[in-house]
Amino acid sequence: MSNSSNNANTNNLSATSTVHTVHNNVSAKAGTNSSNDTRSSNGALSTLNPLALAHVLEFLPLAQHALDQQVDRRADPRLMEQLEADSHTRVVLVCGEFVAIPLQEMAQVQFQETKLRLATLPYSYVKGLAHNLRIHAIFLGIDNTDGPDKHVPYLAFDLTEVFAIHRVDAQPGVSLRATLQLKDNVTQSALPAQNSPSQYALLTAIAQKYAWVSLKQFAPRTSARDAGMATTAVSVAAWHALEQYCPCCGSRLSIVHAGWVYQCEHCSSESSDQHQQLFFPRIEPAVITSIIDAQQRILLQHNTAWRENFYSVSAGFVEAGENLEHAARREALEETGIELGNLQYLGSQPWPFPSSLMVAFAGVARNTDIYVDGKETQFARWFTRDELLHEVIAGNVVLPGKAAIARYMIEQWYGSSLPDC
């Protein structure tokens, strides 16, 4: 945004609260009482509990699981052979944060209420890709929903190393779908000699015959089974892309345990006690907090890295040596100058962009004067329910999408769904 539009938005959105921009120690300033402090003279909180309506969120789109993951089978060296021999085995396709859906469903993506489904391929159809070292198979688990005698094993094929992703932005900074193109170094001659022509043709067909949508777009609009498989596949694929070399010796890592573990063969061979050097998917915990004051207002903020008019709740990564509650209080104080009292757990879900686990709280504000640093947090504002609805409809506030846990935290406080405008 330009400086003029920033100033206009700041003036418009901060009319109901005092906002201070500071460039020194925000914690020291935020810790002082203000004239709007919600504590009474004896330090007690208002008798009205701001968290009276807060409870564990019942639905989070990226926190759904319907498969029996059968974790104990991952280390079985015969697993992939068994899955290949099982005529029920199905494969889903993932490339970065995008998953494949049937091409005919692409026309439905623009309609928010339309349900989507993953493209599920018989293993025999993509068997020729199984031995391509650039394509990583991930064992997702077994679908037993139709009974133990009608089990369906599921694999994901991670295609991130063979395809270049061309994002199609629905709006600036928001890519809901993509087209794929074979990378320049993935030519027919570069593929494994075995079935090379058929592999090249199959990969070309995969790029053209399926539609590719972002997990953020897909998960809120599908079944629990498909949302869980897509979230898992995207999460593991993101880890595959980020951690390819041993942090101890720098050697290239090998994928084992059905896609779930990296092994350094060099470090393992050098070990005197035959210890295997294994690495597991990296998860980075982050806290996210809806801050509510004694007047039942919610605090939303706009960060400098976000697109214009986008607002969300306080969030940040957990630092070494602190627990979740301390992280929630620290982030609120650093970002907005608000000191938190009571906290209530709301739920958690993965956010594999690339590797976060979002842990949600609702917190009681002990003061209401806002201090932002102007660097990370550009401005923040208290909203009543009527004010937020008005600003959303007017287009002055854009809320997080329906895959984000922040959206459900805000709507829980509001009391119902909010429109997408």
C-alpha angles and dihedrals in degrees: 000000000000121000091251093053090045091054092046093051092045092052092046097046099042099052094111098046139044110251123194124189111208133180100192134060104338093185093059093051095042092053093064122093117252132203087258095053109146092214120098121232092275092052096252120138121247113282089241106086108225089200096054092113097039117110139147109298111251098206130035115165097215093047099068126116129175103157129091097239095201092203092179091067096058094084093049106112089209095055099096091046090052092049091049091053093048109093090204094062114120130192130212122197128229132179116180107310092338128096130197120250128177109285093235090062094062089085088059096054093088091057105081097204096051115107119234130202136198121256104247117196129195109250090237090064094059098028090115090066096053095091097044105115091212092058115072123204116214120196106223100178142252128307107220097164092117092050136284091280092058100052120161118197116211130206129180120215111213106214097174094114096053103042133061111219119225107194121216109209117217086193132350109303095003115102111183098165140018145195121227131220128182110257117253092249092052101084128148090260091052094056122091112284092238108089091343097157093048091047092053092048092046093051090049090050092049091055092051106034099053133057118231121216132176119257087236089061096038107045099062091051106049143064123289089250095053094041091053094047093047094048092049093046094049091046095052093041090054089053091048089055096048105041111046102133132060112257089210103051106002095241121144111267125232122223114234138158094058094303097313102098137046118213128197104216092189095055091042092053091047093052113109093208095047089251113167116227102224131175126198132203112292117238123189114200117218131180125223122189136191104211115209128183132209091270090059092250121145124223116228126179141198117218124207093241093056129093120262117295093002113142132182143154129278115289141159146147123283111248127222112276099021134099126230096263093051090049092052092051094044094050093049091050095046096045103039109006091244118142113214128219121181119014128202125196114238104177142274142249137177118260103194097192078132112319116327130138108205114213112192131211138170113221136193116235114229093193134020107207108109124222118186127178096220089227106075099007112040099185142336137198142192114239132197115209093257092047093051094049090049093050093047093051090046091053094241092116126043113193128209116278125263094264093060121092088220090068092058092045091054093045092049089057091044092050100233143024119306123219126256105231 
